[in-house]
Amino acid sequence: MSDDRAERIADFIRPLRVEPGSEVRLSRDFDPRYKAGLKKSEGVELLRSGVSLLAEYQERLAAQNTYGVVLCLQALDAGGKDGTIRHVMSGVNPQGVRVSSFKVPSVEELDHDYLWRYAQRLPSRGEIAIFNRSHYEEVLVVRVHPAILDRQNLPEGSYGPDLWDRRFREINHWERYLTDNGFKVVKIFLNLSKEEQRIRFLKRIDLPEKNWKFSAADVRERRYWDDYQRAFSAMLSATSTKWAPWYVVPADRKWFARICAAAVLAHTLMDIDPQFPDVGEEARKDLLVTRRALEKEAPAGSEADPYAAAHPEKKGRSGRHKKGKKGRKHG
């Protein structure tokens, strides 16, 4: 990380990181209402800075075209995944970001291995792919509702007490394969309390403009709250690795969750530290020839190169910022 800002960001997100090899129990280890002593009024500027930082590094990522980033977002219903994506990615170039939401698998998807549909949505080099829910559904909702396994057409003998440990191992190996090939995997779990989820569900019922977001099925899933907490704890314990760590983001305060998510993604990009490519000596000569030709087209009384004149501190300029000649004809 070459940017001084990286140290501050690393310090900020350190309490959120699940140390590889640690045994996690959500109710004990992570507080959904944690806010690092910040006030909401302070959060507005912090989020703005984070979004600006993401825009800067995303441009470098696209220009270098060497690395890609996979951002996995996991949360229970009403955890704030959609809002996090909308706010955190508000300043980036949409051409370099792909968002995929994974719902109930189709018949075609069930005819493949359980990671197949996620592999189809991986980013190209230079891109950021956001998985709104991800391959971790295969060790969360499937674990809480094991009847789903019956539709996955697994070979006889694939079931058993070691199924989840095997899937944890397969996922870790897959993510290691991706990172070894230049695709960084960053994983965020939005940690919502049961009471805050209840309040958000009521808000979806009370406000007509939010009725469309309400689903009775989401409320039915609350019956399995404890099962999901155990599944999340097992997932975090088994799959937070050095190459693809988990960050548990406190989600009861949406404004703080968005700051944290922006910081985690910015940290990943700054760790990559992508650079704008050097065009090379021959290409640079061509640029200078082209610039001289464009300077000659400047209207009378105008700067030959307005940008260079306004930014003399920039390097790689010829230093000739003369004004156009009077009486020059332009066709």
Short mmCIF file of C-alpha atoms in Angstrom, two decimals, residues 78-288:
data_model
loop_
_atom_site.label_atom_id
_atom_site.label_comp_id
_atom_site.label_asym_id
_atom_site.label_seq_id
_atom_site.Cartn_x
_atom_site.Cartn_y
_atom_site.Cartn_z
CA ALA A 78 -33.43 -6.47 5.79
CA GLY A 79 -29.70 -6.45 6.55
CA GLY A 80 -29.10 -3.55 4.17
CA LYS A 81 -27.34 -5.21 1.23
CA ASP A 82 -29.12 -3.20 -1.49
CA GLY A 83 -28.65 0.12 0.29
CA THR A 84 -24.98 -0.64 0.92
CA ILE A 85 -24.38 -1.31 -2.76
CA ARG A 86 -26.29 1.81 -3.79
CA HIS A 87 -24.46 4.19 -1.46
CA VAL A 88 -20.95 2.72 -1.45
CA MET A 89 -20.75 2.36 -5.23
CA SER A 90 -22.42 5.71 -5.99
CA GLY A 91 -19.20 7.35 -7.22
CA VAL A 92 -17.66 4.57 -9.31
CA ASN A 93 -17.88 4.09 -13.06
CA PRO A 94 -20.80 1.69 -13.61
CA GLN A 95 -19.03 0.22 -16.65
CA GLY A 96 -16.48 -1.32 -14.31
CA VAL A 97 -18.92 -2.82 -11.81
CA ARG A 98 -21.18 -5.84 -12.18
CA VAL A 99 -23.82 -6.64 -9.54
CA SER A 100 -25.32 -10.13 -9.39
CA SER A 101 -28.15 -11.18 -7.09
CA PHE A 102 -28.44 -14.90 -6.45
CA LYS A 103 -31.89 -16.21 -5.68
CA VAL A 104 -33.41 -19.69 -5.96
CA PRO A 105 -31.33 -21.63 -8.51
CA SER A 106 -32.84 -22.46 -11.87
CA VAL A 107 -33.20 -25.95 -13.32
CA GLU A 108 -30.11 -25.35 -15.48
CA GLU A 109 -28.09 -24.21 -12.46
CA LEU A 110 -29.14 -27.25 -10.46
CA ASP A 111 -27.78 -29.43 -13.28
CA HIS A 112 -24.26 -28.16 -12.49
CA ASP A 113 -22.03 -28.20 -9.42
CA TYR A 114 -23.05 -25.75 -6.71
CA LEU A 115 -20.30 -23.22 -7.54
CA TRP A 116 -21.06 -23.16 -11.27
CA ARG A 117 -23.58 -20.32 -11.29
CA TYR A 118 -21.30 -18.10 -9.22
CA ALA A 119 -18.36 -18.75 -11.51
CA GLN A 120 -20.47 -17.48 -14.43
CA ARG A 121 -20.67 -14.04 -12.79
CA LEU A 122 -17.00 -13.54 -11.90
CA PRO A 123 -15.44 -10.24 -13.05
CA SER A 124 -13.05 -9.68 -15.90
CA ARG A 125 -9.67 -8.20 -15.10
CA GLY A 126 -10.11 -4.54 -14.25
CA GLU A 127 -13.67 -5.07 -12.98
CA ILE A 128 -15.41 -5.27 -9.62
CA ALA A 129 -18.11 -7.93 -9.26
CA ILE A 130 -20.55 -7.63 -6.37
CA PHE A 131 -22.36 -10.76 -5.27
CA ASN A 132 -25.59 -9.75 -3.51
CA ARG A 133 -25.74 -13.01 -1.60
CA SER A 134 -23.07 -15.37 -2.85
CA HIS A 135 -21.74 -18.91 -2.93
CA TYR A 136 -22.01 -18.82 0.86
CA GLU A 137 -25.73 -19.42 0.51
CA GLU A 138 -24.67 -23.03 -0.09
CA VAL A 139 -23.51 -23.34 3.53
CA LEU A 140 -26.14 -21.03 5.06
CA VAL A 141 -29.70 -21.33 3.77
CA VAL A 142 -28.98 -24.86 2.51
CA ARG A 143 -27.65 -25.80 5.93
CA VAL A 144 -30.65 -24.30 7.74
CA HIS A 145 -33.02 -25.96 5.25
CA PRO A 146 -31.29 -29.25 4.34
CA ALA A 147 -34.28 -30.36 2.27
CA ILE A 148 -32.88 -28.07 -0.45
CA LEU A 149 -30.11 -30.62 -0.94
CA ASP A 150 -32.65 -33.01 -2.44
CA ARG A 151 -32.99 -30.68 -5.45
CA GLN A 152 -29.23 -30.50 -6.03
CA ASN A 153 -29.11 -34.00 -7.52
CA LEU A 154 -26.00 -34.97 -5.56
CA PRO A 155 -24.52 -38.46 -6.00
CA GLU A 156 -25.45 -41.09 -3.48
CA GLY A 157 -23.08 -40.95 -0.54
CA SER A 158 -22.50 -37.19 -0.79
CA TYR A 159 -24.66 -36.53 2.24
CA GLY A 160 -23.34 -36.97 5.72
CA PRO A 161 -21.98 -35.13 8.75
CA ASP A 162 -18.85 -34.04 6.87
CA LEU A 163 -20.81 -32.30 4.08
CA TRP A 164 -20.41 -28.78 5.47
CA ASP A 165 -16.74 -29.18 6.34
CA ARG A 166 -16.18 -30.44 2.80
CA ARG A 167 -17.96 -27.45 1.31
CA PHE A 168 -15.99 -25.07 3.51
CA ARG A 169 -12.79 -26.67 2.22
CA GLU A 170 -13.94 -26.51 -1.41
CA ILE A 171 -14.90 -22.85 -1.11
CA ASN A 172 -11.56 -21.97 0.50
CA HIS A 173 -9.69 -23.74 -2.31
CA TRP A 174 -11.80 -22.02 -4.97
CA GLU A 175 -11.15 -18.61 -3.46
CA ARG A 176 -7.43 -19.38 -3.22
CA TYR A 177 -7.47 -20.34 -6.90
CA LEU A 178 -9.12 -17.01 -7.76
CA THR A 179 -6.69 -14.91 -5.72
CA ASP A 180 -3.70 -16.79 -7.15
CA ASN A 181 -4.94 -15.77 -10.59
CA GLY A 182 -5.36 -12.08 -9.74
CA PHE A 183 -8.97 -11.98 -8.56
CA LYS A 184 -9.15 -10.66 -5.00
CA VAL A 185 -12.04 -11.93 -2.88
CA VAL A 186 -13.35 -9.60 -0.17
CA LYS A 187 -16.22 -10.76 2.04
CA ILE A 188 -18.58 -8.67 4.15
CA PHE A 189 -21.21 -9.99 6.52
CA LEU A 190 -23.75 -7.34 7.55
CA ASN A 191 -24.46 -8.26 11.16
CA LEU A 192 -28.04 -7.28 12.02
CA SER A 193 -29.70 -7.74 15.41
CA LYS A 194 -33.03 -9.53 15.68
CA GLU A 195 -34.73 -6.45 17.14
CA GLU A 196 -33.47 -4.17 14.35
CA GLN A 197 -34.72 -6.66 11.77
CA ARG A 198 -38.16 -6.60 13.44
CA ILE A 199 -38.23 -2.79 13.28
CA ARG A 200 -37.23 -2.76 9.60
CA PHE A 201 -39.91 -5.33 8.73
CA LEU A 202 -42.53 -3.15 10.47
CA LYS A 203 -41.32 -0.13 8.54
CA ARG A 204 -41.84 -2.03 5.29
CA ILE A 205 -45.43 -2.67 6.38
CA ASP A 206 -46.12 0.83 7.72
CA LEU A 207 -44.78 2.83 4.74
CA PRO A 208 -46.75 2.32 1.50
CA GLU A 209 -43.69 3.08 -0.64
CA LYS A 210 -41.87 0.20 1.07
CA ASN A 211 -44.69 -2.36 0.91
CA TRP A 212 -43.20 -3.86 -2.24
CA LYS A 213 -40.09 -4.85 -0.26
CA PHE A 214 -42.06 -6.81 2.32
CA SER A 215 -42.24 -10.57 2.06
CA ALA A 216 -44.09 -12.83 4.47
CA ALA A 217 -41.47 -15.48 3.65
CA ASP A 218 -38.79 -13.23 5.16
CA VAL A 219 -40.75 -13.07 8.41
CA ARG A 220 -41.18 -16.83 8.42
CA GLU A 221 -37.40 -17.18 8.22
CA ARG A 222 -37.17 -15.37 11.58
CA ARG A 223 -38.27 -18.63 13.17
CA TYR A 224 -34.84 -19.98 12.24
CA TRP A 225 -32.92 -17.04 13.71
CA ASP A 226 -30.82 -19.17 16.08
CA ASP A 227 -30.09 -21.71 13.34
CA TYR A 228 -28.84 -18.94 11.07
CA GLN A 229 -26.66 -17.48 13.83
CA ARG A 230 -25.01 -20.86 14.28
CA ALA A 231 -24.58 -21.26 10.53
CA PHE A 232 -23.05 -17.79 10.20
CA SER A 233 -20.70 -18.46 13.12
CA ALA A 234 -19.53 -21.74 11.57
CA MET A 235 -19.06 -20.09 8.16
CA LEU A 236 -17.00 -17.22 9.57
CA SER A 237 -14.86 -19.60 11.62
CA ALA A 238 -14.12 -21.96 8.74
CA THR A 239 -13.74 -19.63 5.76
CA SER A 240 -11.98 -16.48 6.95
CA THR A 241 -8.56 -17.00 5.39
CA LYS A 242 -5.44 -14.94 4.84
CA TRP A 243 -6.23 -14.69 1.14
CA ALA A 244 -9.97 -14.01 1.57
CA PRO A 245 -10.83 -12.76 5.09
CA TRP A 246 -14.31 -12.03 6.39
CA TYR A 247 -15.30 -8.64 7.80
CA VAL A 248 -18.27 -8.53 10.16
CA VAL A 249 -19.86 -5.13 9.68
CA PRO A 250 -22.26 -3.85 12.39
CA ALA A 251 -25.50 -3.31 10.46
CA ASP A 252 -27.98 -1.87 12.99
CA ARG A 253 -26.93 1.65 11.95
CA LYS A 254 -27.11 1.85 8.17
CA TRP A 255 -24.88 4.92 7.94
CA PHE A 256 -22.09 3.18 9.85
CA ALA A 257 -22.45 -0.07 7.89
CA ARG A 258 -21.96 1.87 4.64
CA ILE A 259 -18.82 3.57 5.94
CA CYS A 260 -17.41 0.20 6.97
CA ALA A 261 -18.23 -1.45 3.64
CA ALA A 262 -16.60 1.42 1.73
CA ALA A 263 -13.51 1.17 3.95
CA VAL A 264 -13.19 -2.60 3.47
CA LEU A 265 -13.44 -2.35 -0.31
CA ALA A 266 -11.07 0.65 -0.41
CA HIS A 267 -8.58 -1.31 1.71
CA THR A 268 -8.69 -4.16 -0.81
CA LEU A 269 -8.07 -1.85 -3.77
CA MET A 270 -5.28 0.02 -1.99
CA ASP A 271 -3.66 -3.27 -1.09
CA ILE A 272 -3.62 -4.16 -4.79
CA ASP A 273 -2.26 -0.65 -5.48
CA PRO A 274 -3.03 -0.69 -9.23
CA GLN A 275 -1.05 1.75 -11.38
CA PHE A 276 -1.78 3.53 -14.62
CA PRO A 277 0.26 1.77 -17.33
CA ASP A 278 3.32 3.41 -18.84
CA VAL A 279 2.64 3.96 -22.53
CA GLY A 280 6.29 3.54 -23.53
CA GLU A 281 8.75 5.78 -25.37
CA GLU A 282 7.41 5.35 -28.89
CA ALA A 283 3.81 5.95 -27.82
CA ARG A 284 4.91 9.01 -25.84
CA LYS A 285 6.56 10.45 -28.97
CA ASP A 286 3.29 9.95 -30.85
CA LEU A 287 1.42 11.76 -28.06
CA LEU A 288 3.76 14.75 -28.29
#
